[in-house]
Amino acid sequence: LILQAFSITFFGEWGDNSQLATIGLATDENPFGVILGGVLGQALCTTVAVFGGKSLASQISEKALSDGVLFIVFGIQSFLSTVES
């Protein structure tokens, strides 16, 4: 479980804009402060995602969620196909 959570977070964040901004911040500021701030920020975001997702999952069935996602995907596809025409 820990390895899976680490991998998802690590590879999801690798090379994104927040990492590039952190690199820039570390060039001008104390690297240990940047590390601490980055770790705390990521921990807070992950905490909100975990508890928010757990709460949402208890209120919405997986079938309703997958139906909603498909509805949105088909809506976007329909919109894009009319724009291209």
mmCIF file of N, CA, C and O in Angstrom:
data_model
loop_
_atom_site.group_PDB
_atom_site.id
_atom_site.type_symbol
_atom_site.label_atom_id
_atom_site.label_comp_id
_atom_site.label_asym_id
_atom_site.label_seq_id
_atom_site.Cartn_x
_atom_site.Cartn_y
_atom_site.Cartn_z
ATOM 1 N N LEU A 1 0.826 -1.196 0.000
ATOM 2 C CA LEU A 1 0.000 0.000 0.000
ATOM 3 C C LEU A 1 0.871 1.260 0.000
ATOM 4 O O LEU A 1 0.630 2.186 -0.771
ATOM 5 N N ILE A 2 1.884 1.283 0.832
ATOM 6 C CA ILE A 2 2.758 2.453 0.917
ATOM 7 C C ILE A 2 3.510 2.642 -0.405
ATOM 8 O O ILE A 2 3.630 3.767 -0.908
ATOM 9 N N LEU A 3 3.998 1.547 -0.979
ATOM 10 C CA LEU A 3 4.702 1.637 -2.255
ATOM 11 C C LEU A 3 3.780 2.134 -3.364
ATOM 12 O O LEU A 3 4.182 2.964 -4.198
ATOM 13 N N GLN A 4 2.537 1.662 -3.380
ATOM 14 C CA GLN A 4 1.583 2.117 -4.387
ATOM 15 C C GLN A 4 1.295 3.606 -4.229
ATOM 16 O O GLN A 4 1.296 4.350 -5.216
ATOM 17 N N ALA A 5 1.027 4.045 -3.000
ATOM 18 C CA ALA A 5 0.737 5.458 -2.757
ATOM 19 C C ALA A 5 1.942 6.332 -3.115
ATOM 20 O O ALA A 5 1.801 7.398 -3.716
ATOM 21 N N PHE A 6 3.142 5.869 -2.753
ATOM 22 C CA PHE A 6 4.354 6.606 -3.099
ATOM 23 C C PHE A 6 4.507 6.719 -4.609
ATOM 24 O O PHE A 6 4.770 7.793 -5.141
ATOM 25 N N SER A 7 4.332 5.600 -5.314
ATOM 26 C CA SER A 7 4.504 5.589 -6.768
ATOM 27 C C SER A 7 3.511 6.506 -7.464
ATOM 28 O O SER A 7 3.885 7.263 -8.372
ATOM 29 N N ILE A 8 2.260 6.446 -7.050
ATOM 30 C CA ILE A 8 1.230 7.296 -7.653
ATOM 31 C C ILE A 8 1.583 8.762 -7.461
ATOM 32 O O ILE A 8 1.525 9.564 -8.398
ATOM 33 N N THR A 9 1.962 9.120 -6.245
ATOM 34 C CA THR A 9 2.283 10.515 -5.956
ATOM 35 C C THR A 9 3.566 10.940 -6.645
ATOM 36 O O THR A 9 3.634 12.003 -7.269
ATOM 37 N N PHE A 10 4.598 10.120 -6.551
ATOM 38 C CA PHE A 10 5.899 10.479 -7.112
ATOM 39 C C PHE A 10 5.822 10.671 -8.615
ATOM 40 O O PHE A 10 6.232 11.703 -9.149
ATOM 41 N N PHE A 11 5.285 9.698 -9.321
ATOM 42 C CA PHE A 11 5.247 9.790 -10.780
ATOM 43 C C PHE A 11 4.202 10.792 -11.266
ATOM 44 O O PHE A 11 4.339 11.372 -12.339
ATOM 45 N N GLY A 12 3.161 11.010 -10.469
ATOM 46 C CA GLY A 12 2.177 12.028 -10.828
ATOM 47 C C GLY A 12 2.729 13.438 -10.712
ATOM 48 O O GLY A 12 2.377 14.332 -11.483
ATOM 49 N N GLU A 13 3.611 13.649 -9.761
ATOM 50 C CA GLU A 13 4.181 14.974 -9.528
ATOM 51 C C GLU A 13 5.462 15.221 -10.310
ATOM 52 O O GLU A 13 5.853 16.371 -10.505
ATOM 53 N N TRP A 14 6.133 14.179 -10.757
ATOM 54 C CA TRP A 14 7.435 14.323 -11.396
ATOM 55 C C TRP A 14 7.326 15.177 -12.660
ATOM 56 O O TRP A 14 6.605 14.845 -13.593
ATOM 57 N N GLY A 15 8.021 16.296 -12.672
ATOM 58 C CA GLY A 15 8.081 17.142 -13.854
ATOM 59 C C GLY A 15 6.902 18.077 -14.049
ATOM 60 O O GLY A 15 6.824 18.751 -15.063
ATOM 61 N N ASP A 16 5.982 18.172 -13.082
ATOM 62 C CA ASP A 16 4.853 19.079 -13.271
ATOM 63 C C ASP A 16 5.250 20.504 -12.880
ATOM 64 O O ASP A 16 6.359 20.772 -12.428
ATOM 65 N N ASN A 17 4.343 21.432 -13.057
ATOM 66 C CA ASN A 17 4.649 22.847 -12.833
ATOM 67 C C ASN A 17 5.023 23.155 -11.387
ATOM 68 O O ASN A 17 5.864 24.014 -11.144
ATOM 69 N N SER A 18 4.393 22.483 -10.429
ATOM 70 C CA SER A 18 4.731 22.762 -9.031
ATOM 71 C C SER A 18 6.168 22.338 -8.726
ATOM 72 O O SER A 18 6.857 23.001 -7.945
ATOM 73 N N GLN A 19 6.618 21.287 -9.341
ATOM 74 C CA GLN A 19 8.010 20.872 -9.124
ATOM 75 C C GLN A 19 8.973 21.885 -9.739
ATOM 76 O O GLN A 19 9.994 22.230 -9.133
ATOM 77 N N LEU A 20 8.646 22.376 -10.905
ATOM 78 C CA LEU A 20 9.493 23.378 -11.541
ATOM 79 C C LEU A 20 9.517 24.677 -10.724
ATOM 80 O O LEU A 20 10.567 25.312 -10.581
ATOM 81 N N ALA A 21 8.375 25.065 -10.166
ATOM 82 C CA ALA A 21 8.325 26.252 -9.311
ATOM 83 C C ALA A 21 9.143 26.040 -8.041
ATOM 84 O O ALA A 21 9.813 26.958 -7.564
ATOM 85 N N THR A 22 9.107 24.830 -7.505
ATOM 86 C CA THR A 22 9.885 24.513 -6.308
ATOM 87 C C THR A 22 11.380 24.590 -6.603
ATOM 88 O O THR A 22 12.156 25.083 -5.775
ATOM 89 N N ILE A 23 11.783 24.147 -7.769
ATOM 90 C CA ILE A 23 13.188 24.254 -8.169
ATOM 91 C C ILE A 23 13.604 25.721 -8.204
ATOM 92 O O ILE A 23 14.661 26.099 -7.690
ATOM 93 N N GLY A 24 12.764 26.554 -8.785
ATOM 94 C CA GLY A 24 13.050 27.982 -8.838
ATOM 95 C C GLY A 24 13.126 28.611 -7.462
ATOM 96 O O GLY A 24 14.001 29.444 -7.183
ATOM 97 N N LEU A 25 12.223 28.220 -6.586
ATOM 98 C CA LEU A 25 12.226 28.744 -5.217
ATOM 99 C C LEU A 25 13.487 28.334 -4.471
ATOM 100 O O LEU A 25 14.081 29.131 -3.738
ATOM 101 N N ALA A 26 13.918 27.104 -4.692
ATOM 102 C CA ALA A 26 15.103 26.598 -3.995
ATOM 103 C C ALA A 26 16.385 27.290 -4.448
ATOM 104 O O ALA A 26 17.377 27.285 -3.711
ATOM 105 N N THR A 27 16.380 27.900 -5.631
ATOM 106 C CA THR A 27 17.585 28.597 -6.066
ATOM 107 C C THR A 27 17.819 29.879 -5.283
ATOM 108 O O THR A 27 18.954 30.327 -5.162
ATOM 109 N N ASP A 28 16.741 30.472 -4.741
ATOM 110 C CA ASP A 28 16.858 31.736 -4.019
ATOM 111 C C ASP A 28 16.688 31.611 -2.515
ATOM 112 O O ASP A 28 17.037 32.533 -1.781
ATOM 113 N N GLU A 29 16.121 30.526 -2.055
ATOM 114 C CA GLU A 29 15.786 30.390 -0.636
ATOM 115 C C GLU A 29 16.517 29.198 -0.028
ATOM 116 O O GLU A 29 17.164 28.419 -0.716
ATOM 117 N N ASN A 30 16.328 29.030 1.275
ATOM 118 C CA ASN A 30 16.925 27.923 2.022
ATOM 119 C C ASN A 30 16.328 26.602 1.529
ATOM 120 O O ASN A 30 15.114 26.405 1.630
ATOM 121 N N PRO A 31 17.138 25.699 1.012
ATOM 122 C CA PRO A 31 16.612 24.432 0.480
ATOM 123 C C PRO A 31 15.850 23.605 1.522
ATOM 124 O O PRO A 31 14.858 22.966 1.188
ATOM 125 N N PHE A 32 16.288 23.638 2.774
ATOM 126 C CA PHE A 32 15.590 22.854 3.803
ATOM 127 C C PHE A 32 14.197 23.417 4.081
ATOM 128 O O PHE A 32 13.253 22.666 4.313
ATOM 129 N N GLY A 33 14.053 24.725 4.022
ATOM 130 C CA GLY A 33 12.739 25.341 4.165
ATOM 131 C C GLY A 33 11.827 24.990 3.005
ATOM 132 O O GLY A 33 10.634 24.748 3.185
ATOM 133 N N VAL A 34 12.402 24.959 1.805
ATOM 134 C CA VAL A 34 11.626 24.589 0.612
ATOM 135 C C VAL A 34 11.185 23.134 0.706
ATOM 136 O O VAL A 34 10.035 22.798 0.395
ATOM 137 N N ILE A 35 12.086 22.262 1.158
ATOM 138 C CA ILE A 35 11.735 20.845 1.325
ATOM 139 C C ILE A 35 10.610 20.692 2.341
ATOM 140 O O ILE A 35 9.610 20.004 2.083
ATOM 141 N N LEU A 36 10.750 21.344 3.494
ATOM 142 C CA LEU A 36 9.736 21.234 4.541
ATOM 143 C C LEU A 36 8.389 21.766 4.055
ATOM 144 O O LEU A 36 7.351 21.132 4.250
ATOM 145 N N GLY A 37 8.413 22.914 3.399
ATOM 146 C CA GLY A 37 7.165 23.473 2.874
ATOM 147 C C GLY A 37 6.530 22.582 1.815
ATOM 148 O O GLY A 37 5.320 22.398 1.795
ATOM 149 N N GLY A 38 7.367 22.016 0.943
ATOM 150 C CA GLY A 38 6.848 21.126 -0.092
ATOM 151 C C GLY A 38 6.243 19.859 0.474
ATOM 152 O O GLY A 38 5.182 19.407 0.042
ATOM 153 N N VAL A 39 6.922 19.282 1.466
ATOM 154 C CA VAL A 39 6.410 18.060 2.102
ATOM 155 C C VAL A 39 5.096 18.344 2.829
ATOM 156 O O VAL A 39 4.124 17.583 2.711
ATOM 157 N N LEU A 40 5.040 19.438 3.559
ATOM 158 C CA LEU A 40 3.809 19.779 4.282
ATOM 159 C C LEU A 40 2.663 20.090 3.314
ATOM 160 O O LEU A 40 1.520 19.672 3.539
ATOM 161 N N GLY A 41 2.974 20.808 2.234
ATOM 162 C CA GLY A 41 1.942 21.109 1.236
ATOM 163 C C GLY A 41 1.407 19.854 0.569
ATOM 164 O O GLY A 41 0.191 19.690 0.396
ATOM 165 N N GLN A 42 2.296 18.944 0.204
ATOM 166 C CA GLN A 42 1.869 17.688 -0.421
ATOM 167 C C GLN A 42 1.083 16.835 0.563
ATOM 168 O O GLN A 42 0.085 16.201 0.198
ATOM 169 N N ALA A 43 1.531 16.817 1.825
ATOM 170 C CA ALA A 43 0.811 16.038 2.844
ATOM 171 C C ALA A 43 -0.600 16.578 3.045
ATOM 172 O O ALA A 43 -1.555 15.799 3.164
ATOM 173 N N LEU A 44 -0.752 17.891 3.066
ATOM 174 C CA LEU A 44 -2.078 18.481 3.234
ATOM 175 C C LEU A 44 -2.975 18.160 2.042
ATOM 176 O O LEU A 44 -4.135 17.757 2.213
ATOM 177 N N CYS A 45 -2.448 18.310 0.830
ATOM 178 C CA CYS A 45 -3.237 17.989 -0.368
ATOM 179 C C CYS A 45 -3.640 16.517 -0.404
ATOM 180 O O CYS A 45 -4.778 16.187 -0.751
ATOM 181 N N THR A 46 -2.716 15.638 -0.035
ATOM 182 C CA THR A 46 -3.008 14.205 -0.020
ATOM 183 C C THR A 46 -4.050 13.879 1.045
ATOM 184 O O THR A 46 -4.956 13.072 0.805
ATOM 185 N N THR A 47 -3.941 14.516 2.209
ATOM 186 C CA THR A 47 -4.912 14.290 3.280
ATOM 187 C C THR A 47 -6.312 14.687 2.837
ATOM 188 O O THR A 47 -7.281 13.942 3.038
ATOM 189 N N VAL A 48 -6.440 15.849 2.216
ATOM 190 C CA VAL A 48 -7.744 16.301 1.722
ATOM 191 C C VAL A 48 -8.277 15.337 0.661
ATOM 192 O O VAL A 48 -9.457 14.976 0.664
ATOM 193 N N ALA A 49 -7.398 14.888 -0.246
ATOM 194 C CA ALA A 49 -7.822 13.959 -1.299
ATOM 195 C C ALA A 49 -8.295 12.632 -0.723
ATOM 196 O O ALA A 49 -9.323 12.090 -1.140
ATOM 197 N N VAL A 50 -7.562 12.104 0.267
ATOM 198 C CA VAL A 50 -7.915 10.805 0.848
ATOM 199 C C VAL A 50 -9.246 10.883 1.585
ATOM 200 O O VAL A 50 -10.158 10.089 1.339
ATOM 201 N N PHE A 51 -9.371 11.846 2.482
ATOM 202 C CA PHE A 51 -10.608 11.930 3.266
ATOM 203 C C PHE A 51 -11.787 12.414 2.430
ATOM 204 O O PHE A 51 -12.917 11.958 2.609
ATOM 205 N N GLY A 52 -11.532 13.324 1.483
ATOM 206 C CA GLY A 52 -12.597 13.765 0.585
ATOM 207 C C GLY A 52 -13.070 12.635 -0.314
ATOM 208 O O GLY A 52 -14.269 12.449 -0.513
ATOM 209 N N GLY A 53 -12.122 11.866 -0.847
ATOM 210 C CA GLY A 53 -12.487 10.720 -1.694
ATOM 211 C C GLY A 53 -13.221 9.647 -0.921
ATOM 212 O O GLY A 53 -14.181 9.057 -1.413
ATOM 213 N N LYS A 54 -12.788 9.401 0.312
ATOM 214 C CA LYS A 54 -13.451 8.404 1.155
ATOM 215 C C LYS A 54 -14.890 8.833 1.448
ATOM 216 O O LYS A 54 -15.824 8.039 1.361
ATOM 217 N N SER A 55 -15.074 10.106 1.759
ATOM 218 C CA SER A 55 -16.412 10.622 2.033
ATOM 219 C C SER A 55 -17.292 10.569 0.789
ATOM 220 O O SER A 55 -18.450 10.168 0.849
ATOM 221 N N LEU A 56 -16.735 10.969 -0.331
ATOM 222 C CA LEU A 56 -17.487 10.945 -1.581
ATOM 223 C C LEU A 56 -17.857 9.523 -1.984
ATOM 224 O O LEU A 56 -18.976 9.265 -2.434
ATOM 225 N N ALA A 57 -16.928 8.593 -1.797
ATOM 226 C CA ALA A 57 -17.191 7.195 -2.158
ATOM 227 C C ALA A 57 -18.302 6.595 -1.315
ATOM 228 O O ALA A 57 -19.018 5.711 -1.779
ATOM 229 N N SER A 58 -18.453 7.057 -0.091
ATOM 230 C CA SER A 58 -19.518 6.516 0.762
ATOM 231 C C SER A 58 -20.885 7.069 0.383
ATOM 232 O O SER A 58 -21.906 6.507 0.761
ATOM 233 N N GLN A 59 -20.908 8.169 -0.378
ATOM 234 C CA GLN A 59 -22.180 8.803 -0.739
ATOM 235 C C GLN A 59 -22.603 8.541 -2.177
ATOM 236 O O GLN A 59 -23.765 8.699 -2.522
ATOM 237 N N ILE A 60 -21.655 8.165 -3.034
ATOM 238 C CA ILE A 60 -21.953 7.954 -4.452
ATOM 239 C C ILE A 60 -21.535 6.538 -4.826
ATOM 240 O O ILE A 60 -20.424 6.116 -4.523
ATOM 241 N N SER A 61 -22.418 5.834 -5.503
ATOM 242 C CA SER A 61 -22.071 4.482 -5.932
ATOM 243 C C SER A 61 -21.098 4.547 -7.101
ATOM 244 O O SER A 61 -21.067 5.519 -7.854
ATOM 245 N N GLU A 62 -20.301 3.495 -7.263
ATOM 246 C CA GLU A 62 -19.340 3.449 -8.370
ATOM 247 C C GLU A 62 -20.057 3.464 -9.714
ATOM 248 O O GLU A 62 -19.560 4.039 -10.675
ATOM 249 N N LYS A 63 -21.225 2.842 -9.788
ATOM 250 C CA LYS A 63 -21.968 2.823 -11.043
ATOM 251 C C LYS A 63 -22.403 4.229 -11.421
ATOM 252 O O LYS A 63 -22.254 4.638 -12.567
ATOM 253 N N ALA A 64 -22.906 4.988 -10.473
ATOM 254 C CA ALA A 64 -23.331 6.361 -10.763
ATOM 255 C C ALA A 64 -22.139 7.211 -11.169
ATOM 256 O O ALA A 64 -22.232 8.043 -12.079
ATOM 257 N N LEU A 65 -21.006 7.003 -10.526
ATOM 258 C CA LEU A 65 -19.807 7.763 -10.851
ATOM 259 C C LEU A 65 -19.314 7.434 -12.259
ATOM 260 O O LEU A 65 -19.013 8.324 -13.042
ATOM 261 N N SER A 66 -19.273 6.144 -12.600
ATOM 262 C CA SER A 66 -18.813 5.770 -13.937
ATOM 263 C C SER A 66 -19.798 6.236 -15.000
ATOM 264 O O SER A 66 -19.386 6.658 -16.081
ATOM 265 N N ASP A 67 -21.099 6.203 -14.704
ATOM 266 C CA ASP A 67 -22.088 6.711 -15.657
ATOM 267 C C ASP A 67 -21.895 8.207 -15.877
ATOM 268 O O ASP A 67 -21.972 8.691 -17.008
ATOM 269 N N GLY A 68 -21.613 8.938 -14.808
ATOM 270 C CA GLY A 68 -21.394 10.377 -14.921
ATOM 271 C C GLY A 68 -20.151 10.706 -15.726
ATOM 272 O O GLY A 68 -20.155 11.631 -16.547
ATOM 273 N N VAL A 69 -19.091 9.949 -15.508
ATOM 274 C CA VAL A 69 -17.853 10.173 -16.255
ATOM 275 C C VAL A 69 -18.080 9.897 -17.742
ATOM 276 O O VAL A 69 -17.651 10.676 -18.597
ATOM 277 N N LEU A 70 -18.768 8.809 -18.049
ATOM 278 C CA LEU A 70 -19.060 8.504 -19.457
ATOM 279 C C LEU A 70 -19.913 9.596 -20.092
ATOM 280 O O LEU A 70 -19.686 9.984 -21.240
ATOM 281 N N PHE A 71 -20.881 10.106 -19.356
ATOM 282 C CA PHE A 71 -21.730 11.180 -19.855
ATOM 283 C C PHE A 71 -20.892 12.407 -20.207
ATOM 284 O O PHE A 71 -21.060 13.014 -21.264
ATOM 285 N N ILE A 72 -19.955 12.767 -19.328
ATOM 286 C CA ILE A 72 -19.092 13.917 -19.574
ATOM 287 C C ILE A 72 -18.188 13.667 -20.778
ATOM 288 O O ILE A 72 -18.015 14.536 -21.635
ATOM 289 N N VAL A 73 -17.610 12.473 -20.868
ATOM 290 C CA VAL A 73 -16.727 12.143 -21.994
ATOM 291 C C VAL A 73 -17.485 12.229 -23.315
ATOM 292 O O VAL A 73 -16.994 12.836 -24.282
ATOM 293 N N PHE A 74 -18.678 11.661 -23.357
ATOM 294 C CA PHE A 74 -19.457 11.712 -24.597
ATOM 295 C C PHE A 74 -19.879 13.144 -24.921
ATOM 296 O O PHE A 74 -19.935 13.540 -26.090
ATOM 297 N N GLY A 75 -20.170 13.942 -23.910
ATOM 298 C CA GLY A 75 -20.525 15.343 -24.130
ATOM 299 C C GLY A 75 -19.361 16.127 -24.725
ATOM 300 O O GLY A 75 -19.543 16.917 -25.659
ATOM 301 N N ILE A 76 -18.165 15.905 -24.190
ATOM 302 C CA ILE A 76 -16.972 16.591 -24.708
ATOM 303 C C ILE A 76 -16.699 16.149 -26.140
ATOM 304 O O ILE A 76 -16.398 16.959 -27.007
ATOM 305 N N GLN A 77 -16.805 14.837 -26.379
ATOM 306 C CA GLN A 77 -16.568 14.315 -27.734
ATOM 307 C C GLN A 77 -17.575 14.910 -28.700
ATOM 308 O O GLN A 77 -17.224 15.296 -29.810
ATOM 309 N N SER A 78 -18.838 15.012 -28.308
ATOM 310 C CA SER A 78 -19.869 15.581 -29.163
ATOM 311 C C SER A 78 -19.584 17.044 -29.441
ATOM 312 O O SER A 78 -19.700 17.523 -30.580
ATOM 313 N N PHE A 79 -19.184 17.783 -28.413
ATOM 314 C CA PHE A 79 -18.848 19.193 -28.580
ATOM 315 C C PHE A 79 -17.670 19.372 -29.544
ATOM 316 O O PHE A 79 -17.718 20.216 -30.435
ATOM 317 N N LEU A 80 -16.629 18.578 -29.344
ATOM 318 C CA LEU A 80 -15.446 18.701 -30.195
ATOM 319 C C LEU A 80 -15.744 18.317 -31.640
ATOM 320 O O LEU A 80 -15.176 18.906 -32.559
ATOM 321 N N SER A 81 -16.614 17.352 -31.857
ATOM 322 C CA SER A 81 -16.921 16.953 -33.219
ATOM 323 C C SER A 81 -17.744 18.033 -33.936
ATOM 324 O O SER A 81 -17.619 18.200 -35.147
ATOM 325 N N THR A 82 -18.541 18.811 -33.220
ATOM 326 C CA THR A 82 -19.290 19.902 -33.858
ATOM 327 C C THR A 82 -18.401 21.111 -34.120
ATOM 328 O O THR A 82 -18.593 21.829 -35.069
ATOM 329 N N VAL A 83 -17.381 21.308 -33.282
ATOM 330 C CA VAL A 83 -16.463 22.425 -33.468
ATOM 331 C C VAL A 83 -15.585 22.198 -34.681
ATOM 332 O O VAL A 83 -15.308 23.124 -35.449
ATOM 333 N N GLU A 84 -15.166 20.969 -34.916
ATOM 334 C CA GLU A 84 -14.281 20.635 -36.036
ATOM 335 C C GLU A 84 -15.010 20.706 -37.373
ATOM 336 O O GLU A 84 -14.388 20.902 -38.407
ATOM 337 N N SER A 85 -16.315 20.526 -37.372
ATOM 338 C CA SER A 85 -17.094 20.478 -38.633
ATOM 339 C C SER A 85 -17.232 21.839 -39.264
ATOM 340 O O SER A 85 -17.205 22.856 -38.773
#
